[in-house]
mmCIF file of C-alpha atoms in Angstrom:
data_model
loop_
_atom_site.group_PDB
_atom_site.id
_atom_site.type_symbol
_atom_site.label_atom_id
_atom_site.label_comp_id
_atom_site.label_asym_id
_atom_site.label_seq_id
_atom_site.Cartn_x
_atom_site.Cartn_y
_atom_site.Cartn_z
ATOM 1 C CA MET A 43 -42.596 -5.231 -0.853
ATOM 2 C CA PRO A 44 -38.988 -3.883 -0.564
ATOM 3 C CA THR A 45 -37.824 -0.932 -2.652
ATOM 4 C CA SER A 46 -34.159 -1.808 -2.880
ATOM 5 C CA VAL A 47 -31.830 -4.431 -3.522
ATOM 6 C CA THR A 48 -28.887 -5.580 -1.226
ATOM 7 C CA TYR A 49 -26.052 -7.052 -3.035
ATOM 8 C CA SER A 50 -22.058 -7.826 -2.530
ATOM 9 C CA ALA A 51 -19.515 -5.517 -4.033
ATOM 10 C CA THR A 52 -15.762 -5.676 -4.056
ATOM 11 C CA LEU A 53 -13.550 -2.328 -3.572
ATOM 12 C CA ASP A 54 -10.838 -2.500 -6.134
ATOM 13 C CA VAL A 55 -7.932 -1.442 -4.082
ATOM 14 C CA ARG A 56 -4.885 -3.194 -2.449
ATOM 15 C CA ARG A 57 -5.793 -4.165 1.420
ATOM 16 C CA GLN A 58 -2.632 -2.286 2.323
ATOM 17 C CA THR A 59 -4.059 0.861 1.221
ATOM 18 C CA VAL A 60 -7.109 0.383 3.245
ATOM 19 C CA LEU A 61 -4.698 -0.579 6.186
ATOM 20 C CA PHE A 62 -2.804 2.453 5.759
ATOM 21 C CA LEU A 63 -5.544 4.763 5.753
ATOM 22 C CA SER A 64 -6.855 2.923 8.629
ATOM 23 C CA ALA A 65 -3.577 3.505 10.630
ATOM 24 C CA LEU A 66 -3.919 7.225 9.714
ATOM 25 C CA LEU A 67 -7.237 7.296 11.080
ATOM 26 C CA HIS A 68 -6.373 5.447 14.202
ATOM 27 C CA ALA A 69 -3.479 8.073 14.935
ATOM 28 C CA GLU A 70 -6.040 11.179 14.304
ATOM 29 C CA ARG A 71 -8.260 9.603 16.953
ATOM 30 C CA ARG A 72 -5.641 9.298 19.592
ATOM 31 C CA ARG A 73 -4.570 12.743 18.562
ATOM 32 C CA ARG A 74 -8.061 13.855 19.489
ATOM 33 C CA GLY A 75 -8.338 12.183 22.451
ATOM 34 C CA THR A 76 -11.258 10.155 20.906
ATOM 35 C CA ARG A 77 -12.501 7.392 23.519
ATOM 36 C CA ARG A 78 -12.810 3.935 22.359
ATOM 37 C CA GLY A 79 -16.480 2.979 21.358
ATOM 38 C CA ARG A 80 -17.459 6.395 20.949
ATOM 39 C CA ARG A 81 -17.438 6.281 17.310
ATOM 40 C CA ALA A 82 -20.036 4.513 14.876
ATOM 41 C CA LEU A 83 -17.318 3.200 12.546
ATOM 42 C CA GLY A 84 -14.057 1.416 13.557
ATOM 43 C CA CYS A 85 -11.099 2.964 11.499
ATOM 44 C CA PHE A 86 -11.072 0.344 8.965
ATOM 45 C CA THR A 87 -14.541 0.559 8.216
ATOM 46 C CA GLN A 88 -14.196 4.377 8.014
ATOM 47 C CA ALA A 89 -11.320 3.836 5.625
ATOM 48 C CA VAL A 90 -13.398 1.796 3.441
ATOM 49 C CA LEU A 91 -16.216 4.593 3.098
ATOM 50 C CA ILE A 92 -13.720 6.900 2.093
ATOM 51 C CA LEU A 93 -11.987 4.722 -0.907
ATOM 52 C CA ARG A 94 -15.287 3.989 -1.709
ATOM 53 C CA TRP A 95 -15.979 7.573 -2.141
ATOM 54 C CA PHE A 96 -12.662 8.572 -4.041
ATOM 55 C CA CYS A 97 -12.399 5.398 -6.228
ATOM 56 C CA ASP A 98 -16.273 4.749 -7.283
ATOM 57 C CA GLY A 99 -17.638 8.092 -6.536
ATOM 58 C CA THR A 100 -20.314 6.729 -4.326
ATOM 59 C CA ARG A 101 -22.640 9.272 -3.102
ATOM 60 C CA ILE A 102 -22.713 10.089 0.619
ATOM 61 C CA ARG A 103 -26.224 9.463 0.909
ATOM 62 C CA GLN A 104 -25.658 5.990 -0.497
ATOM 63 C CA LEU A 105 -22.261 5.560 1.994
ATOM 64 C CA ALA A 106 -24.276 6.735 4.816
ATOM 65 C CA ALA A 107 -27.217 4.094 4.242
ATOM 66 C CA ASP A 108 -24.773 1.248 3.507
ATOM 67 C CA HIS A 109 -22.888 2.078 6.815
ATOM 68 C CA ARG A 110 -26.344 2.956 8.814
ATOM 69 C CA ILE A 111 -24.874 6.287 9.636
ATOM 70 C CA GLY A 112 -26.213 9.755 9.303
ATOM 71 C CA GLY A 113 -25.699 11.726 6.255
ATOM 72 C CA THR A 114 -23.939 14.529 8.547
ATOM 73 C CA THR A 115 -21.532 11.870 10.175
ATOM 74 C CA ALA A 116 -20.486 10.619 6.549
ATOM 75 C CA TYR A 117 -19.606 13.819 5.361
ATOM 76 C CA ARG A 118 -17.384 14.192 8.727
ATOM 77 C CA TYR A 119 -16.148 10.960 8.622
ATOM 78 C CA LEU A 120 -15.120 11.794 4.527
ATOM 79 C CA HIS A 121 -13.691 14.924 5.472
ATOM 80 C CA GLU A 122 -11.554 13.447 8.277
ATOM 81 C CA GLY A 123 -10.355 10.855 5.734
ATOM 82 C CA ILE A 124 -9.266 14.001 3.248
ATOM 83 C CA ASP A 125 -7.171 15.836 5.673
ATOM 84 C CA VAL A 126 -5.182 12.786 7.107
ATOM 85 C CA LEU A 127 -4.225 11.749 3.568
ATOM 86 C CA ALA A 128 -3.555 15.162 2.364
ATOM 87 C CA ALA A 129 -1.346 15.901 5.276
ATOM 88 C CA HIS A 130 0.962 13.714 3.860
ATOM 89 C CA ALA A 131 1.206 14.994 0.352
ATOM 90 C CA PRO A 132 4.332 16.660 -0.650
ATOM 91 C CA ASP A 133 4.883 20.396 -0.614
ATOM 92 C CA LEU A 134 6.155 22.052 -3.819
ATOM 93 C CA ARG A 135 9.607 22.584 -2.262
ATOM 94 C CA GLN A 136 9.780 18.922 -1.285
ATOM 95 C CA ALA A 137 8.812 17.753 -4.639
ATOM 96 C CA LEU A 138 11.214 19.607 -6.270
ATOM 97 C CA ASN A 139 13.853 18.433 -4.095
ATOM 98 C CA ALA A 140 12.885 14.982 -4.409
ATOM 99 C CA ALA A 141 13.135 15.193 -8.277
ATOM 100 C CA GLN A 142 16.297 16.667 -8.351
ATOM 101 C CA GLN A 143 17.673 14.035 -5.790
ATOM 102 C CA ALA A 144 16.517 11.403 -8.063
ATOM 103 C CA GLY A 145 18.448 12.895 -11.349
ATOM 104 C CA LEU A 146 15.170 13.680 -13.435
ATOM 105 C CA THR A 147 15.873 14.856 -17.205
ATOM 106 C CA HIS A 148 13.139 17.224 -16.627
ATOM 107 C CA ILE A 149 9.354 17.947 -15.282
ATOM 108 C CA ASN A 150 6.132 18.648 -16.816
ATOM 109 C CA LEU A 151 3.855 21.526 -15.710
ATOM 110 C CA ASP A 152 0.086 21.185 -16.757
ATOM 111 C CA GLY A 153 -3.198 22.549 -15.481
ATOM 112 C CA ILE A 154 -6.394 20.485 -14.977
ATOM 113 C CA LEU A 155 -9.857 21.520 -14.254
ATOM 114 C CA ILE A 156 -11.762 19.548 -11.654
ATOM 115 C CA ALA A 157 -15.431 19.749 -12.526
ATOM 116 C CA THR A 158 -17.958 20.742 -10.299
ATOM 117 C CA ASP A 159 -21.719 21.373 -9.892
ATOM 118 C CA ARG A 160 -23.058 24.629 -11.194
ATOM 119 C CA VAL A 161 -22.411 27.596 -8.679
ATOM 120 C CA ALA A 162 -23.109 31.170 -9.117
ATOM 121 C CA THR A 163 -20.487 33.125 -7.290
ATOM 122 C CA PRO A 164 -19.693 36.509 -8.843
ATOM 123 C CA GLY A 165 -15.953 37.100 -9.211
ATOM 124 C CA PRO A 166 -14.382 40.673 -8.551
ATOM 125 C CA ASN A 167 -15.615 42.112 -12.060
ATOM 126 C CA GLY A 168 -18.960 40.375 -11.850
ATOM 127 C CA ALA A 169 -18.044 37.045 -13.895
ATOM 128 C CA ASP A 170 -18.867 33.894 -12.738
ATOM 129 C CA LEU A 171 -15.689 32.680 -10.209
ATOM 130 C CA TRP A 172 -15.767 29.136 -11.108
ATOM 131 C CA TRP A 173 -16.505 29.414 -14.757
ATOM 132 C CA SER A 174 -13.607 28.385 -16.996
ATOM 133 C CA GLY A 175 -14.057 29.997 -20.221
ATOM 134 C CA LYS A 176 -11.683 27.653 -21.698
ATOM 135 C CA HIS A 177 -13.283 24.216 -20.602
ATOM 136 C CA LYS A 178 -16.777 25.828 -20.700
ATOM 137 C CA HIS A 179 -17.558 24.650 -17.412
ATOM 138 C CA HIS A 180 -17.559 25.373 -13.682
ATOM 139 C CA GLY A 181 -14.794 23.873 -12.025
ATOM 140 C CA GLY A 182 -11.540 24.180 -10.095
ATOM 141 C CA ASN A 183 -8.134 24.626 -11.480
ATOM 142 C CA ILE A 184 -5.319 22.535 -10.036
ATOM 143 C CA GLN A 185 -1.809 22.537 -11.108
ATOM 144 C CA ILE A 186 0.206 19.506 -11.575
ATOM 145 C CA ILE A 187 4.052 18.977 -11.705
ATOM 146 C CA SER A 188 4.976 15.338 -13.355
ATOM 147 C CA ALA A 189 8.198 13.242 -13.772
ATOM 148 C CA PRO A 190 9.090 12.596 -17.468
ATOM 149 C CA ASP A 191 7.076 9.106 -17.315
ATOM 150 C CA GLY A 192 3.937 10.985 -16.348
ATOM 151 C CA ARG A 193 3.994 10.030 -12.791
ATOM 152 C CA PRO A 194 2.397 13.269 -10.684
ATOM 153 C CA LEU A 195 4.894 14.564 -8.377
ATOM 154 C CA TRP A 196 3.073 17.596 -6.859
ATOM 155 C CA VAL A 197 -0.490 18.979 -6.923
ATOM 156 C CA SER A 198 -1.763 22.419 -6.278
ATOM 157 C CA ASP A 199 -4.214 23.842 -4.093
ATOM 158 C CA VAL A 200 -7.167 24.810 -5.996
ATOM 159 C CA ARG A 201 -7.844 28.294 -7.692
ATOM 160 C CA PRO A 202 -11.389 29.459 -9.086
ATOM 161 C CA GLY A 203 -12.010 27.848 -12.654
ATOM 162 C CA ARG A 204 -11.841 31.486 -14.460
ATOM 163 C CA GLU A 205 -8.096 31.833 -13.482
ATOM 164 C CA HIS A 206 -5.548 30.988 -16.310
ATOM 165 C CA ASP A 207 -2.881 28.467 -15.833
ATOM 166 C CA MET A 208 -0.057 31.086 -16.000
ATOM 167 C CA THR A 209 -2.116 33.275 -12.993
ATOM 168 C CA CYS A 210 -2.751 30.225 -11.118
ATOM 169 C CA ALA A 211 1.030 29.186 -11.394
ATOM 170 C CA ARG A 212 2.185 32.666 -10.081
ATOM 171 C CA HIS A 213 -0.196 32.639 -7.391
ATOM 172 C CA HIS A 214 0.991 29.307 -6.087
ATOM 173 C CA GLY A 215 4.836 30.591 -6.339
ATOM 174 C CA ILE A 216 5.526 27.727 -9.088
ATOM 175 C CA VAL A 217 7.096 30.300 -11.610
ATOM 176 C CA THR A 218 9.592 31.681 -8.664
ATOM 177 C CA ALA A 219 10.508 27.709 -7.562
ATOM 178 C CA LEU A 220 11.030 26.423 -10.789
ATOM 179 C CA ALA A 221 13.393 29.397 -11.675
ATOM 180 C CA VAL A 222 15.642 28.470 -8.542
ATOM 181 C CA VAL A 223 16.023 24.829 -10.261
ATOM 182 C CA ARG A 224 16.049 25.258 -14.221
ATOM 183 C CA ALA A 225 19.729 25.197 -14.293
ATOM 184 C CA ASP A 226 19.571 21.184 -13.905
ATOM 185 C CA LEU A 227 15.559 20.421 -13.781
ATOM 186 C CA PRO A 228 14.141 21.896 -16.942
ATOM 187 C CA THR A 229 10.390 22.519 -17.240
ATOM 188 C CA LEU A 230 8.196 21.659 -19.969
ATOM 189 C CA ALA A 231 4.785 23.242 -20.445
ATOM 190 C CA ASP A 232 2.164 23.987 -23.168
ATOM 191 C CA LEU A 233 1.812 27.998 -24.177
ATOM 192 C CA GLY A 234 -0.782 28.759 -21.487
ATOM 193 C CA TYR A 235 2.543 29.420 -19.623
ATOM 194 C CA GLU A 236 4.144 31.617 -22.368
ATOM 195 C CA GLY A 237 3.999 34.349 -19.792
ATOM 196 C CA ALA A 238 7.005 32.596 -18.131
ATOM 197 C CA ALA A 239 9.032 31.505 -21.212
ATOM 198 C CA ASP A 240 12.246 32.744 -19.654
ATOM 199 C CA VAL A 241 12.138 29.755 -17.173
ATOM 200 C CA ILE A 242 9.632 27.298 -18.649
ATOM 201 C CA HIS A 243 10.294 25.864 -22.147
ATOM 202 C CA VAL A 244 7.284 26.361 -24.037
ATOM 203 C CA PRO A 245 6.313 25.771 -27.912
ATOM 204 C CA ILE A 246 7.721 28.575 -30.359
ATOM 205 C CA LYS A 247 4.885 30.816 -31.766
ATOM 206 C CA LYS A 248 4.620 31.921 -35.226
ATOM 207 C CA LYS A 249 5.527 36.062 -34.641
ATOM 208 C CA ALA A 250 3.334 38.713 -36.499
ATOM 209 C CA GLY A 251 4.766 39.157 -39.796
ATOM 210 C CA ARG A 252 6.641 35.780 -40.233
ATOM 211 C CA ARG A 253 5.141 33.424 -42.962
ATOM 212 C CA LYS A 254 6.149 30.278 -41.079
ATOM 213 C CA LEU A 255 8.471 29.028 -38.430
ATOM 214 C CA SER A 256 11.968 27.866 -39.260
ATOM 215 C CA ASP A 257 12.679 23.833 -39.765
ATOM 216 C CA ASP A 258 14.217 24.226 -36.169
ATOM 217 C CA GLU A 259 11.778 25.934 -34.595
ATOM 218 C CA HIS A 260 9.397 23.105 -36.081
ATOM 219 C CA THR A 261 11.609 20.392 -34.723
ATOM 220 C CA TYR A 262 12.085 21.991 -31.360
ATOM 221 C CA ASN A 263 8.182 22.049 -31.141
ATOM 222 C CA LYS A 264 7.870 18.360 -32.321
ATOM 223 C CA LEU A 265 10.306 17.104 -29.734
ATOM 224 C CA LEU A 266 8.592 19.366 -26.774
ATOM 225 C CA ARG A 267 5.263 18.019 -27.877
ATOM 226 C CA GLY A 268 6.747 14.397 -27.531
ATOM 227 C CA LEU A 269 8.141 14.663 -24.281
ATOM 228 C CA ARG A 270 5.094 16.704 -22.758
ATOM 229 C CA GLY A 271 2.508 14.150 -24.381
ATOM 230 C CA VAL A 272 3.857 11.336 -21.890
ATOM 231 C CA GLY A 273 4.097 13.621 -18.939
ATOM 232 C CA GLU A 274 0.139 14.435 -19.358
ATOM 233 C CA ARG A 275 -0.452 11.248 -18.183
ATOM 234 C CA ALA A 276 -0.455 12.413 -14.697
ATOM 235 C CA ASN A 277 -3.914 14.106 -15.011
ATOM 236 C CA ALA A 278 -5.027 10.776 -16.395
ATOM 237 C CA LEU A 279 -3.380 8.770 -13.680
ATOM 238 C CA LEU A 280 -5.445 10.740 -11.220
ATOM 239 C CA THR A 281 -8.734 11.026 -12.860
ATOM 240 C CA VAL A 282 -9.355 7.548 -13.992
ATOM 241 C CA THR A 283 -8.113 5.972 -10.890
ATOM 242 C CA PHE A 284 -10.112 8.473 -8.773
ATOM 243 C CA LYS A 285 -13.851 8.705 -10.031
ATOM 244 C CA ALA A 286 -14.545 11.362 -7.301
ATOM 245 C CA LEU A 287 -12.242 13.475 -9.194
ATOM 246 C CA ARG A 288 -14.322 13.650 -12.204
ATOM 247 C CA ARG A 289 -16.908 15.847 -10.573
ATOM 248 C CA VAL A 290 -16.462 17.225 -7.310
ATOM 249 C CA SER A 291 -19.865 18.361 -5.363
ATOM 250 C CA LEU A 292 -18.255 19.258 -1.821
ATOM 251 C CA ASP A 293 -17.023 22.773 -0.725
ATOM 252 C CA LEU A 294 -15.183 24.164 -3.916
ATOM 253 C CA TRP A 295 -12.195 25.182 -1.708
ATOM 254 C CA ARG A 296 -11.746 21.573 -0.860
ATOM 255 C CA ILE A 297 -10.782 20.504 -4.031
ATOM 256 C CA GLY A 298 -7.210 21.252 -3.502
ATOM 257 C CA LYS A 299 -6.883 18.902 -0.387
ATOM 258 C CA ILE A 300 -9.197 16.208 -2.110
ATOM 259 C CA ILE A 301 -6.851 16.022 -4.875
ATOM 260 C CA GLN A 302 -3.689 16.086 -2.630
ATOM 261 C CA ALA A 303 -5.213 13.182 -0.906
ATOM 262 C CA ALA A 304 -5.685 11.692 -4.090
ATOM 263 C CA LEU A 305 -2.355 11.719 -5.084
ATOM 264 C CA VAL A 306 -1.055 10.062 -1.629
ATOM 265 C CA LEU A 307 -3.693 7.250 -2.110
ATOM 266 C CA LEU A 308 -2.328 6.768 -5.908
ATOM 267 C CA TYR A 309 1.173 6.449 -4.727
ATOM 268 C CA ARG A 310 0.271 3.718 -1.778
ATOM 269 C CA GLU A 311 -1.971 1.925 -4.569
ATOM 270 C CA HIS A 312 1.002 1.776 -7.243
ATOM 271 C CA GLU A 313 3.322 0.949 -4.313
ATOM 272 C CA TRP A 314 5.556 3.864 -5.464
ATOM 273 C CA THR A 315 7.886 4.183 -2.709
ATOM 274 C CA MET A 316 8.897 7.200 -0.340
ATOM 275 C CA SER A 317 11.997 8.553 0.316
ATOM 276 C CA PRO A 318 13.509 7.204 3.398
ATOM 277 C CA SER A 319 14.737 10.427 4.376
ATOM 278 C CA HIS A 320 11.238 12.361 4.432
ATOM 279 C CA ASP A 321 8.189 10.562 4.796
ATOM 280 C CA VAL A 322 6.277 12.947 2.695
ATOM 281 C CA ILE A 323 8.598 13.183 -0.592
ATOM 282 C CA PHE A 324 8.283 10.309 -2.987
ATOM 283 C CA SER A 325 11.197 8.222 -4.476
ATOM 284 C CA TYR A 326 11.097 7.161 -7.993
#
């Protein structure tokens, strides 16, 4: 008797998104000089494989079985898709320039931990490199800049989960970049970034020796929390839309490329347009 059941399923993405990714894959094959008929899957079918992994978090072994290809081939096809998508994500300067051109009132900065399988990689002081003491989980730290309505504008490369948000922000040059635009594009963040309070607007803490905050300070914190609360929607948009981001079992240093690829897919899926002046900068 057979030990498996065959059934039909629907991939919950727009056909235009599949065609977009298929076109990127076709262009990459032409760039590499891949000859016609040398691949096990066509570009459209490869795009479906990649989107199933992103959207549904389907295991590679299952994807390989469904498409009747080897596991190594399935991994290679997935990584090709991640790379061609991530190449279309904006860098930090481009994202900030686009936000300024759009006349945004402010931007939000937040960190997110992308969970991973357990790994044992000793850090500089012997501590587990990918273990986040804050989240009590292994993962990679990603910095996200979002618009006032919570739309993600930019995502960073990955840093080990043991690093704090402030450390990651400095490593990626975020603080320096935000200092350049702070006059007309304020940045809001939580107390994890209080080390850059001269550049980033963070809540006011009660100082040692003071019994309580003043009424004005309470009002400031309340307004800041209200604005930031909407901005935190960016994290949910990415992790809810793409199940693959809830736990990554690939090479941990690939997490940055994976979430950058997810950002590009998110814009395509929601039909958020890109700036006509630059094909990697999003317009609003």
